[in-house]
Coordinates of C-alpha atoms and ligand atoms in Angstrom, one line a residue:
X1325 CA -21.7 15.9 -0.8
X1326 CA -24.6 18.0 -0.9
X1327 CA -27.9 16.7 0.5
X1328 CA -30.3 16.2 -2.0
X1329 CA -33.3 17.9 -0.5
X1330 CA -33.3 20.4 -3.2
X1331 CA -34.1 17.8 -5.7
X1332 CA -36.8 18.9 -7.6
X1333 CA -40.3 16.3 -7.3
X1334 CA -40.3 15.1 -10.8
X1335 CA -37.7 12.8 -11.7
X1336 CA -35.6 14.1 -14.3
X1337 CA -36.0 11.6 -17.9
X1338 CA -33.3 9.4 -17.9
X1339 CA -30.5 9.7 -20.0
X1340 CA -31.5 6.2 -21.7
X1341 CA -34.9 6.6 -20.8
X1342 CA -36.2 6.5 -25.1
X1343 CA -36.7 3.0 -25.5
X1344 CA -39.0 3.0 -21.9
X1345 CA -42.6 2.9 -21.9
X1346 CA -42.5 2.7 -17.7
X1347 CA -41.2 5.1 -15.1
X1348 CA -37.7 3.0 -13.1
X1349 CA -39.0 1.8 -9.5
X1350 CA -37.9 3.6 -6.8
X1351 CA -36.3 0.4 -5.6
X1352 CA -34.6 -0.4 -8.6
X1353 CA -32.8 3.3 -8.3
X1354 CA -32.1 2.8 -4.7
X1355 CA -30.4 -0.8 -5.9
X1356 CA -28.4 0.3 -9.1
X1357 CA -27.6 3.6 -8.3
X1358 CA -23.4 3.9 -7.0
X1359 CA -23.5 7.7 -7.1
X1360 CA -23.1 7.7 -3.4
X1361 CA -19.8 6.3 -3.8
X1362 CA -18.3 7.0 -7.4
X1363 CA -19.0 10.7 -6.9
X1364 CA -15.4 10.7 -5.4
X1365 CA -14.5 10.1 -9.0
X1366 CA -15.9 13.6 -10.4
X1367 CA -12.3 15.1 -10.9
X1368 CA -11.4 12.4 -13.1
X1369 CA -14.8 11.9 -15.0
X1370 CA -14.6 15.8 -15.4
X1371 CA -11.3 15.7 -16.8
X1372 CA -12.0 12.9 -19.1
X1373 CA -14.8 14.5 -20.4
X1374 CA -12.7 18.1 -21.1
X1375 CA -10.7 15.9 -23.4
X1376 CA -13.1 14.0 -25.0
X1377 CA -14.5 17.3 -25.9
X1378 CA -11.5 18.8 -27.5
X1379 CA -11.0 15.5 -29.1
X1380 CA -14.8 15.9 -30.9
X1381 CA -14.3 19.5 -32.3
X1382 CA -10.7 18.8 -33.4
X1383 CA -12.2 15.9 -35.7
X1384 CA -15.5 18.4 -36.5
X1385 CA -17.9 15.9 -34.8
X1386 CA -18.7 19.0 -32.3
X1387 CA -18.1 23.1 -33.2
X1388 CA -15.6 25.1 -31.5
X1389 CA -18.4 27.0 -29.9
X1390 CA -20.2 24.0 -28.5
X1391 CA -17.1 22.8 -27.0
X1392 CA -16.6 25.9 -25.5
X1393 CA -19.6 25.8 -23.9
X1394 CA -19.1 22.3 -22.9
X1395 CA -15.8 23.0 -21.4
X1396 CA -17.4 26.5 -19.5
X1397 CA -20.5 24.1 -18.5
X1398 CA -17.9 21.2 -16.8
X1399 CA -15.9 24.2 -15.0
X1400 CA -19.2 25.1 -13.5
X1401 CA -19.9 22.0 -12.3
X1402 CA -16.5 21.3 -10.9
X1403 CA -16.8 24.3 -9.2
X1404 CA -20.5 23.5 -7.8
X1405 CA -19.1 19.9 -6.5
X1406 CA -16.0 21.6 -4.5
X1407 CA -17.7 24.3 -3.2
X1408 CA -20.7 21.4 -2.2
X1409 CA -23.5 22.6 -3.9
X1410 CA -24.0 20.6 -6.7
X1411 CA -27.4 18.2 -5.7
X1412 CA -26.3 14.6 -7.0
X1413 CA -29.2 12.6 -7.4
X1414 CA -29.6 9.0 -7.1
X1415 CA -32.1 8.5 -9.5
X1416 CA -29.6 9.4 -11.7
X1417 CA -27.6 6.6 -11.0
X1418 CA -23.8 7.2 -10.9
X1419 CA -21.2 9.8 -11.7
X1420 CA -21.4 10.0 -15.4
X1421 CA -25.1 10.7 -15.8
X1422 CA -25.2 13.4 -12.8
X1423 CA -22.6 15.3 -14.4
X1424 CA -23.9 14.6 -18.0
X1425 CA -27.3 15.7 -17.0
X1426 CA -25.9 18.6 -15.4
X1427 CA -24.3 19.9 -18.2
X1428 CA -27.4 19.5 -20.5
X1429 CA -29.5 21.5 -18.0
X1430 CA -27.0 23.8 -18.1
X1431 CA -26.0 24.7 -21.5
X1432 CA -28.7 23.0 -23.8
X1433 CA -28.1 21.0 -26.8
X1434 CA -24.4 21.3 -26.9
X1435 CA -24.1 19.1 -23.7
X1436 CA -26.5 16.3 -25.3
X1437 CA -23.9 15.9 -27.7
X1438 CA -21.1 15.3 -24.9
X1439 CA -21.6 11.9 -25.2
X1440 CA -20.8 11.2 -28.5
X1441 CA -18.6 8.2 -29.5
X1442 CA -18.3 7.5 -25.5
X1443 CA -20.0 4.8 -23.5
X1444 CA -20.3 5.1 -19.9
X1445 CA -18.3 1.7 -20.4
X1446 CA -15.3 3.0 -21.5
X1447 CA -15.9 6.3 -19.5
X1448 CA -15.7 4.5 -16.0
X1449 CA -12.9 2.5 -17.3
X1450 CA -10.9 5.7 -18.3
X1451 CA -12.4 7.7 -14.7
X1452 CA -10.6 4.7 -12.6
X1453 CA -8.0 4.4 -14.6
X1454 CA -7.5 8.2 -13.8
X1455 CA -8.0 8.2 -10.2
X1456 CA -5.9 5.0 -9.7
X1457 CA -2.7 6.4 -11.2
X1458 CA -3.3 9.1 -9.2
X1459 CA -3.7 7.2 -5.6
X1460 CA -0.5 4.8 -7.0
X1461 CA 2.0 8.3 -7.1
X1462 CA 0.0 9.3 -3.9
X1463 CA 0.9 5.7 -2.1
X1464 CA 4.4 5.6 -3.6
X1465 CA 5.3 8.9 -2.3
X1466 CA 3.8 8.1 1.7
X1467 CA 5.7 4.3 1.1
X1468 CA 9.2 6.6 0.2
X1469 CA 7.9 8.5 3.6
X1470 CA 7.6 5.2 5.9
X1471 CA 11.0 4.5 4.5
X1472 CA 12.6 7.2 5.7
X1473 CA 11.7 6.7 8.9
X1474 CA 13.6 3.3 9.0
X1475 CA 16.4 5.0 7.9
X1476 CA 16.4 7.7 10.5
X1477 CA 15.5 5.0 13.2
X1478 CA 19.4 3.4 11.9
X1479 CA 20.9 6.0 12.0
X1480 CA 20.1 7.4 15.3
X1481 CA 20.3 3.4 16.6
X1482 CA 23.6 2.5 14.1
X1483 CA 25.6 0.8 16.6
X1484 CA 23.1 -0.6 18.9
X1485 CA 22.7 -4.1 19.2
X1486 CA 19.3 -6.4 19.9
X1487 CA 18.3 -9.7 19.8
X1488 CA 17.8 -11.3 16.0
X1489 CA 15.0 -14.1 16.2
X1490 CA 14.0 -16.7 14.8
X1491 CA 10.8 -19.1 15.6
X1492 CA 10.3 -15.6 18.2
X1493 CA 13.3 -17.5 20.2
X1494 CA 16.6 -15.3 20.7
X1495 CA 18.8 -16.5 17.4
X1496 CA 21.5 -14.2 16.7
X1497 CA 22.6 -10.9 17.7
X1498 CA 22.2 -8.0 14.8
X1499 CA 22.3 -4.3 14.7
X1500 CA 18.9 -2.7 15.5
X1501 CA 20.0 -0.8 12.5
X1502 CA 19.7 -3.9 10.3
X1503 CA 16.3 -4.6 11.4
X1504 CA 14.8 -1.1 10.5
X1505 CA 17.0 -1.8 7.3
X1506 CA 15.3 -5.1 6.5
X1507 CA 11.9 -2.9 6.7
X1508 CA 13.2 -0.2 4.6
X1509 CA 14.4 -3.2 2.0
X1510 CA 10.4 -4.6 2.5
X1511 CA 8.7 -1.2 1.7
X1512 CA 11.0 -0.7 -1.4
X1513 CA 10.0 -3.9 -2.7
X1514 CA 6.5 -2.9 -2.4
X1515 CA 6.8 0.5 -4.4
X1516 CA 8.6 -1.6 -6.9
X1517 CA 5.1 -3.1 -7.4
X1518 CA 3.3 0.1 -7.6
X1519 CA 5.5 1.2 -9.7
X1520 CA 5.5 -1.9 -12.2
X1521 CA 1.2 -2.0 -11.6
X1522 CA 1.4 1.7 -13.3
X1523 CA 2.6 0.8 -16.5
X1524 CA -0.5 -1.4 -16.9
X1525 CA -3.0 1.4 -14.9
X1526 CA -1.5 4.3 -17.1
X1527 CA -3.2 2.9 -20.7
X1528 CA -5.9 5.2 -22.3
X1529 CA -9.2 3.1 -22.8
X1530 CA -11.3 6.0 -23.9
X1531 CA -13.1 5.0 -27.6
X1532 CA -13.6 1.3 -26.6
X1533 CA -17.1 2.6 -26.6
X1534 CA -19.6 0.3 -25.4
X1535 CA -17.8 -2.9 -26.4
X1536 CA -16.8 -2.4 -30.5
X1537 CA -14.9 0.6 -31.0
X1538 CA -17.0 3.3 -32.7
X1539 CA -17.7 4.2 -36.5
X1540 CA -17.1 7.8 -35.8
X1541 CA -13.9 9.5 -36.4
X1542 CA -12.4 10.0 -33.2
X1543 CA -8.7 10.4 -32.2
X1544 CA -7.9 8.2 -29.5
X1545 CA -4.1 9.6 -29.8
X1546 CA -5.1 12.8 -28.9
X1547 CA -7.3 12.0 -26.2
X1548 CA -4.2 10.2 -24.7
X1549 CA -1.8 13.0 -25.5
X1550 CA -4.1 15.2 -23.3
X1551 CA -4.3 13.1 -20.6
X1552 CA -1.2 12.4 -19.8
X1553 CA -1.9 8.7 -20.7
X1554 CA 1.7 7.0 -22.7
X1555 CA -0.4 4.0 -24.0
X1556 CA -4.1 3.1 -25.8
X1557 CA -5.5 0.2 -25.2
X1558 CA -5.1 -2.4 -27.6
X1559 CA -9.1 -4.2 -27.8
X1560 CA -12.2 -2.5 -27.3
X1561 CA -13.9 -5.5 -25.9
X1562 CA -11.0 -6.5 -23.3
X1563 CA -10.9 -2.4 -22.6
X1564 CA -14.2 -2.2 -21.1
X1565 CA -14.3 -5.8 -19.4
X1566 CA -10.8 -4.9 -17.8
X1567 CA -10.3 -4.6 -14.4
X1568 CA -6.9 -6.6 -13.8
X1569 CA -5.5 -3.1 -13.3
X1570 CA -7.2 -3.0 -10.1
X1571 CA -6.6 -6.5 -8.8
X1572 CA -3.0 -5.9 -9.2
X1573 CA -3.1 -2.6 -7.3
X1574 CA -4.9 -4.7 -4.4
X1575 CA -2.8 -7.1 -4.4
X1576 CA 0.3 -4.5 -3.9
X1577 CA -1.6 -2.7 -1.7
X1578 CA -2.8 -6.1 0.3
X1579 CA 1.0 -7.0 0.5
X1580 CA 2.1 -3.1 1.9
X1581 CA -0.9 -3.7 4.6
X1582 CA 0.6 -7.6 5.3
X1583 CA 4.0 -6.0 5.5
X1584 CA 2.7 -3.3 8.4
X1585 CA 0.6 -5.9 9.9
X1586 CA 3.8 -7.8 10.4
X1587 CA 6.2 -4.8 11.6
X1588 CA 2.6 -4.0 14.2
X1589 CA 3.0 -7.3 15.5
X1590 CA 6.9 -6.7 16.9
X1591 CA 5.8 -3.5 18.1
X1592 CA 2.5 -4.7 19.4
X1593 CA 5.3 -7.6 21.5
X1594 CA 8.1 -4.6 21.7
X1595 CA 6.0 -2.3 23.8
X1596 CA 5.5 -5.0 26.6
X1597 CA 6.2 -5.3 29.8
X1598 CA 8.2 -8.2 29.1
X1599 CA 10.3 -7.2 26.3
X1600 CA 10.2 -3.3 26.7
X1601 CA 12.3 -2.8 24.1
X1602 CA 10.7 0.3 22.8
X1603 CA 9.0 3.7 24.2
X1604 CA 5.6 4.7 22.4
X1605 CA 5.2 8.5 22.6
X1606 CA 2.2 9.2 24.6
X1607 CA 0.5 11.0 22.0
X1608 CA 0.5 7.8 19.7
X1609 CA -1.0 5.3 22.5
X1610 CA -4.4 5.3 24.1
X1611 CA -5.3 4.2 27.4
X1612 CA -7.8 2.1 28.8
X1613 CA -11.6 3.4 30.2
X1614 CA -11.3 1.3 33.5
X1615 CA -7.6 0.0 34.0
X1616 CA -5.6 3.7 35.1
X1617 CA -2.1 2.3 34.6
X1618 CA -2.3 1.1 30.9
X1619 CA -1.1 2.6 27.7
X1620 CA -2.1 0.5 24.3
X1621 CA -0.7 0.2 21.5
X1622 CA -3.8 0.8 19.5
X1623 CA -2.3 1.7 16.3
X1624 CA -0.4 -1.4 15.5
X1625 CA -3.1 -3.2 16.6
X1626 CA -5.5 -1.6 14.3
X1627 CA -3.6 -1.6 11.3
X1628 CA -2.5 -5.3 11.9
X1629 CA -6.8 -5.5 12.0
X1630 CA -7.1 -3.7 9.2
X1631 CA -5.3 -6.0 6.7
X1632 CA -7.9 -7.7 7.1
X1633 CA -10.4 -5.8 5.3
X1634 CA -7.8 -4.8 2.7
X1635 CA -7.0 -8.6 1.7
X1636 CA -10.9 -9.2 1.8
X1637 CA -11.3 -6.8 -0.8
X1638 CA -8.8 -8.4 -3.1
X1639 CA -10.6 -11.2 -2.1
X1640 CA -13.9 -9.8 -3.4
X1641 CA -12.2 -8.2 -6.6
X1642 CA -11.0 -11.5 -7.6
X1643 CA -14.7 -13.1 -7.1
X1644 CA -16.1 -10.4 -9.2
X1645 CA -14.3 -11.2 -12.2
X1646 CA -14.4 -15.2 -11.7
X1647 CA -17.0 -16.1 -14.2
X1648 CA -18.1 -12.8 -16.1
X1649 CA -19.0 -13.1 -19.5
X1650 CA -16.9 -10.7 -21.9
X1651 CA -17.6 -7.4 -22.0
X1652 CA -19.0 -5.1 -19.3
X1653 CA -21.5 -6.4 -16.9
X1654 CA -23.0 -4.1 -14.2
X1655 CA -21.1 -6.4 -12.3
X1656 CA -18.1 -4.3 -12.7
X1657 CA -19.8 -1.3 -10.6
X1658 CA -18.9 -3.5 -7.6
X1659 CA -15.3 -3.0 -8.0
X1660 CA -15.2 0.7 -6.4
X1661 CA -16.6 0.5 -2.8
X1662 CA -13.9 -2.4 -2.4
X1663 CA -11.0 -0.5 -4.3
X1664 CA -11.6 3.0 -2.9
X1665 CA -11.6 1.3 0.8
X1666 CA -8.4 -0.2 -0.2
X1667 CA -6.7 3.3 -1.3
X1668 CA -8.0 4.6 2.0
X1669 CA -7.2 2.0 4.7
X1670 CA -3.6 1.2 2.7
X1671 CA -2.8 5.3 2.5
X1672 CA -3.5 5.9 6.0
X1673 CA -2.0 3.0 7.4
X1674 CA 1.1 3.8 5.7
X1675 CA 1.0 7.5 6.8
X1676 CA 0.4 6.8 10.1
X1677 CA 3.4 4.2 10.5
X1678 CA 5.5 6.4 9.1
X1679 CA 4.7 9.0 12.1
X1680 CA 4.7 6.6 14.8
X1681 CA 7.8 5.7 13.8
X1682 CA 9.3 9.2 14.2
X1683 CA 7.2 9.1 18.0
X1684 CA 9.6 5.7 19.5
X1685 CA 12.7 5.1 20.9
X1686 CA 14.5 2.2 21.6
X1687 CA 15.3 1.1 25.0
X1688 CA 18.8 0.6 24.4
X1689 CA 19.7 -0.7 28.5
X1690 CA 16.5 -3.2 27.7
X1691 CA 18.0 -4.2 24.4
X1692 CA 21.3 -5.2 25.8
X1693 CA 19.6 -6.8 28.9
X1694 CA 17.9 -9.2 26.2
X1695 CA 21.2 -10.2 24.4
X1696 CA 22.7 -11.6 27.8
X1697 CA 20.8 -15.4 27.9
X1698 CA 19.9 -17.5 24.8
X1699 CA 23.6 -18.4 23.6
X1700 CA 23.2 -16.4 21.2
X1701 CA 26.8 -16.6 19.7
X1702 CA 26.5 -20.4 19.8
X1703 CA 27.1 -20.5 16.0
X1704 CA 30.0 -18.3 16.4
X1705 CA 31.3 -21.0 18.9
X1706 CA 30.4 -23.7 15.8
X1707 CA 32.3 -21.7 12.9
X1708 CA 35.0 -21.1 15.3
X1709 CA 35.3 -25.0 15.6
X1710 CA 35.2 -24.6 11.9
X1711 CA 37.9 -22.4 10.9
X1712 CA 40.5 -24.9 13.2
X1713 CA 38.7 -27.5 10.4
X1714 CA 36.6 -29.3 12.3
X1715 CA 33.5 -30.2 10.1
X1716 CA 30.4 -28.1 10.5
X1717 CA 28.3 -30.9 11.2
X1718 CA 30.7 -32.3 14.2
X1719 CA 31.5 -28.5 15.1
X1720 CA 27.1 -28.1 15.2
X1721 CA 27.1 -31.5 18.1
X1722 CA 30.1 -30.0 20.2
X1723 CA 28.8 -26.9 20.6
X1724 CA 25.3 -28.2 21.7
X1725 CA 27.5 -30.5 24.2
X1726 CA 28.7 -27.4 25.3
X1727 CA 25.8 -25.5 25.5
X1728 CA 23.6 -28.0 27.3
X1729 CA 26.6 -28.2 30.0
X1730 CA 26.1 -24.4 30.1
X1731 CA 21.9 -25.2 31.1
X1732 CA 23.0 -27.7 33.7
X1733 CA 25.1 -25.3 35.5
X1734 CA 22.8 -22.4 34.6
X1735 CA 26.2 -20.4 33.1
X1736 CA 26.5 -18.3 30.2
X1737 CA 28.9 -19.7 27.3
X1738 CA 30.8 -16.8 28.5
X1739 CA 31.2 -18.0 31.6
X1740 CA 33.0 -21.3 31.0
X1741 CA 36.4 -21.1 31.6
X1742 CA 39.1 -21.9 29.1
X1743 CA 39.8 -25.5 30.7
X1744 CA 36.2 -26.1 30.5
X1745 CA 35.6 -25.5 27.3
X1746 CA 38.6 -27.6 26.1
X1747 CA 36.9 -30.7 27.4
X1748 CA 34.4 -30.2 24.4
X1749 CA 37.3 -29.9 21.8
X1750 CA 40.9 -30.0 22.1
X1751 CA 41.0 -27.3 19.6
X1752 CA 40.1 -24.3 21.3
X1753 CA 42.3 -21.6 22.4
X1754 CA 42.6 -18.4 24.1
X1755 CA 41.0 -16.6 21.4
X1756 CA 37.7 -18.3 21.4
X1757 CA 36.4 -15.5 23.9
X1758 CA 36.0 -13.0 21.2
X1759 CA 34.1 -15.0 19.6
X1760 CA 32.0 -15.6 21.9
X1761 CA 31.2 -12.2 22.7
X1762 CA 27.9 -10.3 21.4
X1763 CA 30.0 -7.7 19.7
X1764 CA 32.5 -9.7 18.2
X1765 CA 29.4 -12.0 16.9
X1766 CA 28.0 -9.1 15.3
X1767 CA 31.4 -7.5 13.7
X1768 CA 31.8 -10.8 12.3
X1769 CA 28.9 -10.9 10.0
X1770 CA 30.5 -9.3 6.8
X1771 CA 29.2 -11.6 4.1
X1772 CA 27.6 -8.9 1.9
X1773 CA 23.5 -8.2 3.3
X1774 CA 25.6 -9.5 6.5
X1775 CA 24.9 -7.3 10.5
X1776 CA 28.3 -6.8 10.9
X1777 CA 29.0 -2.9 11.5
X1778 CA 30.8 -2.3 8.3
X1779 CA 28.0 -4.1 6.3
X1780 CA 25.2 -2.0 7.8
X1781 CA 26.9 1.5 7.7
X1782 CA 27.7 0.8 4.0
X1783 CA 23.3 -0.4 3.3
X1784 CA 22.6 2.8 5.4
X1785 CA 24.6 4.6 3.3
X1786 CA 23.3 3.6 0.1
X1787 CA 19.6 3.9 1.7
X1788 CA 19.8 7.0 2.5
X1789 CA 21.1 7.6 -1.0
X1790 CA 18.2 6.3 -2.3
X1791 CA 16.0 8.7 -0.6
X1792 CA 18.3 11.5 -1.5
X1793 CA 17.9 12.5 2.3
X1794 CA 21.6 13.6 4.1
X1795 CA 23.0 11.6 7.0
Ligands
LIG1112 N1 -21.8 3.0 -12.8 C1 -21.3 2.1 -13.8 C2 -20.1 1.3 -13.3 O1 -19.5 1.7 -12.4 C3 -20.9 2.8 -15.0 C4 -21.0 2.0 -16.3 C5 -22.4 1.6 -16.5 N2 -22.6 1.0 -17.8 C6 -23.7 0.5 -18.2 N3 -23.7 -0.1 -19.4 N4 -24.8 0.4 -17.4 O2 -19.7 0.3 -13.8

C-alpha cells in the first residue's frame, strides 16, 4: 500500500459530508476508518463497480459515454493500486469511498453518479461476497493438493505396516497406507464443505441498496450475469444484514485447521526420540539457539498453535452477529480483520502441510520394531475363538486370561507354545499362529473401509482416481 505522505493537507469533503455542519475528529477517522485492512478488497470492489456501471447505462440511468469514462477512470485506478501508487487515505474511511473519491477526482461528474442505486451496504456485501468465492476455489484447490500428498505417502508406503491406536496405546495393526488414507478421507470431507458453503457465498446481493431495494430501474439479473454470480438474493433487508456466509466459511475453515492440528500432533509425537517413526527433511525443521543437537518440528507445532486463532475468529464472527438489530450496523465492518486472518492462516497452513508432507519418510525398521509388544493381534486371538463358536463375550475373557499369562512371563502371544495356549481353550489348533501374526492380523481386515491389503489397494485406487493423478 502506498504511504500516505502525499496526502494533500486539506481533508478532502466527505462523500456524505452534505448534511454536516462540523469537520469529522481526527479520532473519530482514526476509529471508523478499515481502509487499512479492506483495501485488500479493491479487485473485487473494482469489479463490482465495472458492472454496476454497465448495468446503469444499459437501463439509461447513466450515458454510454459516462460509463466509458467510468469504466477508463476504474482501470486507472486498478492500475495505480497494483503498481502502488494510488495514496489511500484514512480519512476516507474504507475501500468504497477511496476508490469512489478517486474516480470523481479523476473524471468529474460522471464518477459522482457511480453510486447510483448502490449503498456501500450492499457494495461491501457484494465485495466479500466476491473475494470469498474466490479464497473458497483458492482453499479447495490447496485442500485437493494436501490430498495428494496422502495419496503419494500410500502409495510409496502400500504395504508397510504400523501400529493403529487407540487411547495413544498400541490397538491394532493397519497399513501405514490406511492411515494417510483416513487423512485423505478427512480433507475430502472438508472441501465437501467448501464446496456446499459456495452455493450460499456465490448469491448476487448488489441492489439491496441500503436496506429497501431501490425505486430506480436497475437490473439486478444483469449485474449477476456479469459477475459470474448464478443466484440474487432474495430480501434486501436480510442482504445487507447477511454475514452467515462467512460464519460458515470459518467454520469449514476452523474444522480444515482442527483437522491439521490433529495430523501435527502425530507428527509432533512421530518425530520423537521415542517413537521415531518418521524422518523430517532438514529443510522443514528448525533447530534450537542453545541446545546443538536438536531439530524441531516447528511447523506442526505452529499450525497445531495456529488453530487457535482461526477458531477464535469464528468465535468472534459468531459474537458479532449475536444481538444485531436488522439491517446493517457498522458492526458488520468487524467481520474482515477476523475473516481475512482466517483465509490467510487456513491457506497457508494447508499449503505448507501439503509440502512437508512430500519432505518425510517413514521409518519403516522403527515401524515394525513398534508392532512387536502390545498384543496387538489379541482380537484376532478372540475372533479366532469365535469362528470355532465360542461366544465373543467368553472368547473376549479367554484371551485376556491368555494375555495376562503372556505379562507374567514377559512373552509375546507369539511366543506361547501350542500346549500352552490350549490350557486357555480346548479349541485351538495348529492354525491359530497365523492368526496371531501382524500380517495375517492385517490381511484379515476385509470388511469394506477394512486395513487388510486388498481393502486398501482398492481405496488407493479409487483415491487416486479421484484426484485424476496416475499411480
Ligand atoms: N466499511 C463498511 C463495512 O465494512 C462499509 C459499509 C459502510 N456502511 C455504512 N452505512 N456506514 O461494513
Amino acid at each position: 500500500m502506498a504511504s500516505s505522505s502525499k496526502e494533500k493537507k486539506k481533508a478532502p469533503a466527505k462523500l456524505w459530508g452534505g448534511r454536516f455542519a462540523e469537520k469529522t475528529a481526527a479520532s473519530v477517522e482514526a476509529f471508523t476508518a478499515s481502509i487499512h485492512y479492506d483495501a485488500r478488497l479493491y479487485k473485487h470492489d473494482i469489479a463490482g463497480s465495472r458492472a454496476h456501471a454497465k448495468m446503469l447505462a444499459k437501463q439509461g440511468l447513466i450515458s454510454v459515454k459516462e460509463r466509458d469514462q467510468i469504466l477508463k477512470g476504474l482501470g486507472q485506478i486498478e492500475r495505480e493500486i497494483e503498481t502502488g501508487i494510488f495514496v489511500f487515505r484514512p480519512e476516507l474511511e474504507d475501500i468504497h469511498m477511496n476508490i469512489e473519491k478517486t474516480l470523481v477526482e479523476k473524471i468529474g461528474p460522471a464518477g459522482e453518479k457511480l453510486h447510483t442505486a448502490r449503498s456501500r451496504n450492499d457494495q461491501v456485501a457484494l465485495d466479500v461476497r466476491l473475494y470469498l468465492r474466490e479464497e473458497c476455489h483458492n482453499l479447495i484447490a490447496l485442500l485437493s493438493g494436501l490430498q495428494k500428498s496422502f495419496v503419494v505417502l500410500a502409495r510409496k508406503y502400500e504395504h508397510a505396516v504400523m501400529p493403529g491406536y487407540t487411547h495413544l496405546q498400541r490397538a491394532q495393526p493397519v497399513l501405514v497406507a490406511h492411515h494417510m488414507l483416513a487423512y485423505y478421507e478427512m480433507f475430502g470431507r472438508d472441501r465437501e464443505r467448501l464446496s456446499d458453503g459456495l452455493k450460499r457465498i456465490n448469491v448476487m446481493p448488489l441492489g439491496a441498496a441500503a436496506l429497501a431495494g431501490t425505486g430506480l430501474p436497475i437490473d439486478r439479473e444483469f449485474v449477476a450475469k456479469e459477475l459470474g454470480f448464478p443466484k440474487i438474493t432474495a430480501n434486501s433487508m436480510d442482504t445487507v444484514g447477511d454475514r452467515d456466509f462467512i460464519i460458515e466459511f470459518m467454520s469449514a475453515a476452523s474444522l480444515i485447521q482442527i483437522h491439521l492440528s490433529r495430523l501435527s500432533e502425530e507428527l509432533v509425537l512421530w518425530t520423537t526420540e521415542e517413537f521415531s517413526f518418521v524422518t523430517l527433511a532438514d529443510s522443514f525443521c528448525t533447530g534450537s539457539s542453545i541446545m546443538p543437537q536438536k531439530k524441531n518440528p516447528d511447523i506442526p507445532e505452529l499450525i497445531r498453535g495456529k488453530s487457535g486463532r482461526v477458531v477464535g475468529n469464528l468465535m468472534s464472527l459468531l459474537m458479532l452477529l449475536k444481538g444485531l438489530p436488522m439491517t446493517y450496523n457498522r458492526d458488520l465492518q468487524e467481520d474482515k480483520e477476523p475473516l481475512f486472518d482466517t483465509v490467510d492462516t487456513v491457506s497457508q497452513s494447508v499449503a505448507i502441510m501439503a509440502q512437508l508432507l512430500a519432505n518425510l519418510t517413514f521409518n519403516e525398521a522403527r515401524l515394525a520394531k513398534g508392532l512387536g509388544g502390545g498384543y496387538m493381534t489379541a482380537t484376532d486371538l478372540a475372533d479366532y475363538l469365535v469362528l470355532k463358536n465360542i461366544p465373543f463375550r467368553q472368547a473376549h475373557a479367554i484371551v485376556g486370561r491368555t494375555v495376562a499369562f503372556c505379562i507374567s512371563k514377559g512373552k509375546e502371544l507369539t511366543e506361547l507354545k501350542l500346549a500352552e495356549l490350549k490350557k486357555f481353550s480346548e479349541v485351538i489348533e495348529g492354525d491359530v499362529f497365523k492368526v496371531l501374526s501382524i500380517d495375517g492380523s492385517v490381511k484379515s481386515r476385509v470388511s469394506l473401509g477394512g486395513t487388510s491389503g486388498k481393502m486398501v489397494a482398492k481405496a488407493l485406487k479409487q483415491a487416486e482416481k479421484e484426484l485424476g493423478i496416475k499411480p
